[in-house]
C-alpha cells in the first residue's frame, strides 16, 4: 500500500484557495491514484476526465497545482500531450524506484526473520539470528502509515559544520560571510535576514517554492521582531551550532498569532463566519502578491 501525502498547511494555501474546493477533490483523488499506480505524479488525461470535469482540470493547472504538457517547471517531469503532472509530487512522495527498493528490502527482512525463527525452534537454547522485536509484520516504507510531511519541531539542529561561504541556491545569494550582515532573497525577506544578522545569527537561507510562501505568510502574521526573538531563544538553547535558517522554520510557524494591528486577517485567527470574506480577501491578496513577485 502506498500513500499520497498532503502538507498540514495545504488547506489554507493560496493555490488551494485559487483552485477551489471542487478542483481540490479532483487533486486528492488523482493523487491517491498516482500513489497506487506509482506513476511518479503523472495523471493520464482519461483518468483526470473520469474523476473530474474540464473546468476542475483547468482550475488546477491555472493555480499551479497541476502542470500540462506545455509547462516549464524544472522540478517536474516532461509530459506527453495527453497527461498532467502533480506539481512537486516527488518532493513529498516516494518514486516508483524507491517503492520497489523498499519492497525488496522488506522481503529480505521477512526472509531473515523466518530463518531466525527456524533456527530458534531447532535449538531452544540458541539465540535467533535477528532481533526479537523484528518480525514478518514489521512495516517499512511503502506499506506503513505516512511519515509527517514536515519534521517535528526540535531544538537539536544538524550536526554538520556550516561552510564558511554557503553556496547559492534557487537564485538566492549566500546570506552572510563571517561577521558580515547582507540582504538576501526577495524584497520582503530582506528585512528578516538583515535583522537576524544584526542579532548575530549568521545562517544561510535555503527556502524555495511552497516553503517560501509559508515563510512569507509567517512574516506577515508574526512580524519580524517576534520572529527574531523566537530565533534568538532557539539559538541560545541549541546544543550544537545552528547551520541553517531552517532550524527556526517550524518554531516560527507554531507561534500563536499576536493581536493584529494592521487589519490584515491572520491564517490562525479567523474568528468565524462573519470574518470569512475578509479572510478570503486577505488570502487572495497574498496570492496576487506572490504571483507578481514570480514565486509561483
Short mmCIF file of C-alpha atoms in Angstrom, two decimals:
data_model
loop_
_atom_site.label_atom_id
_atom_site.label_comp_id
_atom_site.label_asym_id
_atom_site.label_seq_id
_atom_site.Cartn_x
_atom_site.Cartn_y
_atom_site.Cartn_z
CA UNK A 1 0.00 0.00 0.00
CA UNK A 2 1.30 3.47 -0.92
CA UNK A 3 0.29 6.85 0.50
CA UNK A 4 -0.35 10.24 -1.10
CA UNK A 5 0.98 12.88 1.28
CA UNK A 6 -0.58 16.32 1.79
CA UNK A 7 1.02 19.03 3.88
CA UNK A 8 -0.76 20.09 7.09
CA UNK A 9 -0.91 23.65 5.72
CA UNK A 10 -2.47 22.53 2.43
CA UNK A 11 -5.99 23.58 3.44
CA UNK A 12 -5.10 27.29 3.62
CA UNK A 13 -2.51 27.52 0.83
CA UNK A 14 -3.17 30.37 -1.65
CA UNK A 15 -3.05 27.93 -4.57
CA UNK A 16 -5.76 25.83 -2.90
CA UNK A 17 -7.97 28.89 -2.50
CA UNK A 18 -7.34 29.81 -6.13
CA UNK A 19 -8.30 26.33 -7.41
CA UNK A 20 -11.49 25.99 -5.34
CA UNK A 21 -12.91 23.10 -3.33
CA UNK A 22 -14.35 21.03 -6.24
CA UNK A 23 -10.98 21.05 -8.03
CA UNK A 24 -9.18 20.09 -4.80
CA UNK A 25 -11.36 16.98 -4.61
CA UNK A 26 -10.04 16.02 -8.05
CA UNK A 27 -6.47 16.80 -6.89
CA UNK A 28 -6.72 14.46 -3.89
CA UNK A 29 -8.45 11.66 -5.80
CA UNK A 30 -5.93 11.69 -8.66
CA UNK A 31 -3.06 11.98 -6.17
CA UNK A 32 -4.28 8.80 -4.50
CA UNK A 33 -4.49 7.12 -7.91
CA UNK A 34 -0.93 8.19 -8.80
CA UNK A 35 0.39 6.80 -5.49
CA UNK A 36 -1.40 3.48 -6.04
CA UNK A 37 -0.26 3.12 -9.64
CA UNK A 38 3.24 4.51 -8.90
CA UNK A 39 3.24 6.96 -11.81
CA UNK A 40 5.54 9.47 -10.06
CA UNK A 41 2.73 12.03 -10.07
CA UNK A 42 1.75 11.77 -13.75
CA UNK A 43 -2.03 11.68 -14.41
CA UNK A 44 -3.29 10.48 -17.83
CA UNK A 45 -5.96 12.69 -19.33
CA UNK A 46 -8.54 9.90 -19.33
CA UNK A 47 -8.10 9.41 -15.57
CA UNK A 48 -8.44 13.13 -14.92
CA UNK A 49 -11.61 13.26 -17.04
CA UNK A 50 -13.02 10.16 -15.34
CA UNK A 51 -12.74 11.74 -11.87
CA UNK A 52 -13.36 15.41 -12.71
CA UNK A 53 -14.55 17.95 -15.24
CA UNK A 54 -12.57 20.08 -17.72
CA UNK A 55 -13.28 23.10 -15.53
CA UNK A 56 -11.74 21.38 -12.48
CA UNK A 57 -8.68 20.36 -14.50
CA UNK A 58 -8.21 23.90 -15.80
CA UNK A 59 -8.55 25.29 -12.27
CA UNK A 60 -5.74 23.02 -11.02
CA UNK A 61 -3.47 23.92 -13.93
CA UNK A 62 -4.18 27.66 -13.61
CA UNK A 63 -3.48 27.53 -9.86
CA UNK A 64 -0.13 25.76 -10.38
CA UNK A 65 -1.12 22.58 -8.54
CA UNK A 66 -1.02 20.60 -11.79
CA UNK A 67 1.03 21.02 -14.98
CA UNK A 68 0.03 20.26 -18.55
CA UNK A 69 2.38 19.31 -21.38
CA UNK A 70 3.35 22.97 -22.01
CA UNK A 71 4.79 23.55 -18.54
CA UNK A 72 8.31 24.87 -17.89
CA UNK A 73 8.69 23.81 -14.24
CA UNK A 74 12.21 22.41 -13.75
CA UNK A 75 11.12 20.43 -10.67
CA UNK A 76 8.57 18.35 -12.62
CA UNK A 77 8.95 15.82 -15.47
CA UNK A 78 8.31 16.49 -19.15
CA UNK A 79 4.87 15.29 -20.21
CA UNK A 80 3.14 13.63 -23.13
CA UNK A 81 0.38 15.76 -24.72
CA UNK A 82 -2.47 13.79 -23.09
CA UNK A 83 -1.28 13.86 -19.48
CA UNK A 84 -0.86 16.09 -16.44
CA UNK A 85 1.65 16.16 -13.57
CA UNK A 86 1.12 16.95 -9.88
CA UNK A 87 3.46 19.84 -9.04
CA UNK A 88 6.50 18.72 -6.96
CA UNK A 89 4.99 15.27 -6.40
CA UNK A 90 8.37 13.60 -5.86
CA UNK A 91 9.36 16.23 -3.26
CA UNK A 92 6.69 14.79 -0.95
CA UNK A 93 6.14 11.23 -2.16
CA UNK A 94 8.40 8.25 -2.95
CA UNK A 95 9.12 7.38 -6.55
CA UNK A 96 8.35 4.05 -8.23
CA UNK A 97 12.04 3.09 -7.89
CA UNK A 98 12.07 3.90 -4.16
CA UNK A 99 8.92 1.85 -3.59
CA UNK A 100 10.40 -1.10 -5.47
CA UNK A 101 13.61 -0.96 -3.40
CA UNK A 102 11.56 -0.74 -0.20
CA UNK A 103 9.54 -3.84 -1.15
CA UNK A 104 12.70 -5.81 -1.89
CA UNK A 105 14.25 -4.74 1.41
CA UNK A 106 11.11 -5.79 3.29
CA UNK A 107 11.14 -9.18 1.58
CA UNK A 108 14.73 -9.72 2.69
CA UNK A 109 13.85 -8.74 6.28
CA UNK A 110 10.95 -11.16 6.32
CA UNK A 111 13.12 -13.97 4.95
CA UNK A 112 15.78 -13.28 7.58
CA UNK A 113 13.13 -13.28 10.32
CA UNK A 114 11.74 -16.63 9.14
CA UNK A 115 15.22 -18.14 9.05
CA UNK A 116 15.87 -16.86 12.56
CA UNK A 117 12.64 -18.41 13.83
CA UNK A 118 13.53 -21.76 12.26
CA UNK A 119 16.97 -21.67 13.90
CA UNK A 120 15.41 -20.82 17.25
CA UNK A 121 12.93 -23.68 17.00
CA UNK A 122 15.71 -26.11 16.06
CA UNK A 123 17.66 -25.21 19.18
CA UNK A 124 15.65 -23.72 22.02
CA UNK A 125 18.81 -22.62 23.80
CA UNK A 126 20.16 -20.69 20.84
CA UNK A 127 19.67 -17.02 20.17
CA UNK A 128 17.76 -16.16 16.98
CA UNK A 129 19.76 -14.61 14.16
CA UNK A 130 17.70 -11.43 14.23
CA UNK A 131 16.47 -9.05 16.88
CA UNK A 132 13.39 -10.46 18.59
CA UNK A 133 11.46 -7.22 18.06
CA UNK A 134 11.79 -7.55 14.24
CA UNK A 135 9.15 -9.87 12.78
CA UNK A 136 7.47 -10.57 9.48
CA UNK A 137 4.82 -7.96 10.14
CA UNK A 138 7.31 -5.14 10.59
CA UNK A 139 6.22 -2.26 8.42
CA UNK A 140 8.61 -0.20 6.38
CA UNK A 141 8.43 2.50 3.74
CA UNK A 142 5.71 1.78 1.19
CA UNK A 143 3.19 -0.08 3.36
CA UNK A 144 3.30 1.83 6.64
CA UNK A 145 1.38 4.89 7.72
CA UNK A 146 2.78 8.02 6.01
CA UNK A 147 5.55 9.96 7.68
CA UNK A 148 4.70 13.57 8.57
CA UNK A 149 5.22 15.89 5.60
CA UNK A 150 7.01 18.34 7.84
CA UNK A 151 9.56 17.32 10.50
CA UNK A 152 8.57 17.50 14.16
CA UNK A 153 9.97 20.76 15.60
CA UNK A 154 13.16 20.19 17.55
CA UNK A 155 15.73 22.29 19.33
CA UNK A 156 18.51 19.98 18.13
CA UNK A 157 19.98 21.34 14.83
CA UNK A 158 22.01 19.35 12.29
CA UNK A 159 25.44 18.28 13.49
CA UNK A 160 27.47 19.09 10.39
CA UNK A 161 29.65 22.21 10.43
CA UNK A 162 28.49 25.04 8.12
CA UNK A 163 30.73 26.00 5.21
CA UNK A 164 32.31 29.45 5.57
CA UNK A 165 30.57 30.71 2.42
CA UNK A 166 27.28 28.87 1.75
CA UNK A 167 26.67 28.14 -1.95
CA UNK A 168 23.92 29.94 -3.82
CA UNK A 169 20.67 28.05 -4.26
CA UNK A 170 17.48 28.82 -6.20
CA UNK A 171 18.70 32.29 -7.17
CA UNK A 172 19.11 33.31 -3.53
CA UNK A 173 22.63 34.62 -2.78
CA UNK A 174 24.64 33.36 0.17
CA UNK A 175 23.42 35.20 3.24
CA UNK A 176 26.31 36.05 5.49
CA UNK A 177 30.05 35.87 5.41
CA UNK A 178 31.73 35.73 8.79
CA UNK A 179 30.87 38.87 10.77
CA UNK A 180 29.00 40.46 7.85
CA UNK A 181 25.30 41.37 7.51
CA UNK A 182 23.89 41.25 3.98
CA UNK A 183 20.44 41.45 2.38
CA UNK A 184 19.24 38.23 0.77
CA UNK A 185 16.37 36.92 -1.34
CA UNK A 186 13.23 38.78 -2.46
CA UNK A 187 12.48 42.24 -1.10
CA UNK A 188 10.00 41.01 1.51
CA UNK A 189 12.58 38.59 3.00
CA UNK A 190 15.49 41.02 3.28
CA UNK A 191 14.33 42.81 6.48
CA UNK A 192 14.19 39.47 8.32
CA UNK A 193 17.58 38.27 7.08
CA UNK A 194 19.16 41.60 7.94
CA UNK A 195 17.60 41.61 11.44
CA UNK A 196 18.82 38.06 12.06
CA UNK A 197 22.33 39.03 11.03
CA UNK A 198 22.29 42.14 13.18
CA UNK A 199 21.31 39.94 16.13
CA UNK A 200 24.39 37.80 15.49
CA UNK A 201 22.61 34.81 13.92
CA UNK A 202 24.60 34.29 10.71
CA UNK A 203 22.97 31.43 8.80
CA UNK A 204 22.35 30.61 5.13
CA UNK A 205 18.80 30.86 3.75
CA UNK A 206 17.78 27.96 1.51
CA UNK A 207 13.99 28.17 1.24
CA UNK A 208 12.20 27.57 -2.07
CA UNK A 209 8.77 27.03 -3.56
CA UNK A 210 5.97 26.37 -1.07
CA UNK A 211 8.33 26.82 1.89
CA UNK A 212 8.97 30.40 0.78
CA UNK A 213 5.23 31.01 0.62
CA UNK A 214 4.80 29.65 4.16
CA UNK A 215 7.68 31.83 5.40
CA UNK A 216 6.14 34.85 3.67
CA UNK A 217 2.83 34.20 5.46
CA UNK A 218 4.56 33.86 8.84
CA UNK A 219 6.38 37.18 8.39
CA UNK A 220 3.08 38.91 7.70
CA UNK A 221 1.37 37.06 10.55
CA UNK A 222 4.00 37.44 13.30
CA UNK A 223 6.17 40.42 12.42
CA UNK A 224 9.97 40.49 12.28
CA UNK A 225 10.72 41.44 15.95
CA UNK A 226 8.78 38.44 17.30
CA UNK A 227 10.44 36.07 14.80
CA UNK A 228 13.92 37.35 15.66
CA UNK A 229 13.23 36.96 19.40
CA UNK A 230 11.97 33.38 18.88
CA UNK A 231 15.05 32.61 16.78
CA UNK A 232 17.32 34.07 19.48
CA UNK A 233 15.84 31.72 22.09
CA UNK A 234 16.35 28.70 19.85
CA UNK A 235 19.88 29.85 19.01
CA UNK A 236 20.83 30.15 22.69
CA UNK A 237 19.30 26.81 23.66
CA UNK A 238 20.80 24.84 20.75
CA UNK A 239 23.27 22.19 21.87
CA UNK A 240 25.20 22.22 18.58
CA UNK A 241 25.88 25.05 16.10
CA UNK A 242 22.91 26.21 14.02
CA UNK A 243 23.86 25.80 10.36
CA UNK A 244 20.69 26.85 8.51
CA UNK A 245 17.71 29.18 8.88
CA UNK A 246 15.51 26.08 8.50
CA UNK A 247 16.34 25.35 12.15
CA UNK A 248 13.89 28.14 13.08
CA UNK A 249 11.27 27.29 10.45
CA UNK A 250 8.83 25.13 12.44
CA UNK A 251 9.18 27.09 15.68
CA UNK A 252 8.14 30.25 13.80
CA UNK A 253 5.14 28.53 12.25
CA UNK A 254 4.00 27.15 15.63
CA UNK A 255 3.90 30.58 17.30
CA UNK A 256 0.40 31.88 18.08
CA UNK A 257 -0.71 34.89 16.10
CA UNK A 258 -0.33 38.18 18.02
CA UNK A 259 -3.13 40.71 18.16
CA UNK A 260 -3.48 42.16 14.68
CA UNK A 261 -2.75 45.87 14.32
CA UNK A 262 -2.98 46.46 10.56
CA UNK A 263 -6.37 44.92 9.83
CA UNK A 264 -4.98 42.03 7.76
CA UNK A 265 -6.72 38.72 8.54
CA UNK A 266 -4.48 36.09 10.10
CA UNK A 267 -4.04 32.48 8.93
CA UNK A 268 -4.66 31.31 12.51
CA UNK A 269 -7.08 33.94 13.78
CA UNK A 270 -10.19 33.62 11.68
CA UNK A 271 -12.93 34.49 14.15
CA UNK A 272 -15.87 32.74 12.49
CA UNK A 273 -18.33 33.01 9.61
CA UNK A 274 -18.59 36.81 9.97
CA UNK A 275 -14.92 37.15 9.01
CA UNK A 276 -14.83 34.62 6.20
CA UNK A 277 -14.98 37.18 3.39
CA UNK A 278 -12.19 39.24 4.95
CA UNK A 279 -10.06 36.12 5.35
CA UNK A 280 -10.58 35.05 1.73
CA UNK A 281 -9.79 38.58 0.54
CA UNK A 282 -6.58 38.53 2.54
CA UNK A 283 -5.53 35.16 1.12
CA UNK A 284 -6.29 36.38 -2.40
CA UNK A 285 -4.13 39.46 -1.80
CA UNK A 286 -1.24 37.27 -0.65
CA UNK A 287 -1.66 35.02 -3.70
CA UNK A 288 -1.64 38.08 -6.02
CA UNK A 289 1.47 39.43 -4.32
CA UNK A 290 3.28 36.10 -4.70
CA UNK A 291 2.33 35.83 -8.36
CA UNK A 292 3.51 39.38 -9.00
CA UNK A 293 6.83 38.51 -7.36
CA UNK A 294 7.36 35.45 -9.57
CA UNK A 295 7.16 32.96 -6.67
CA UNK A 296 4.63 30.60 -8.24
#
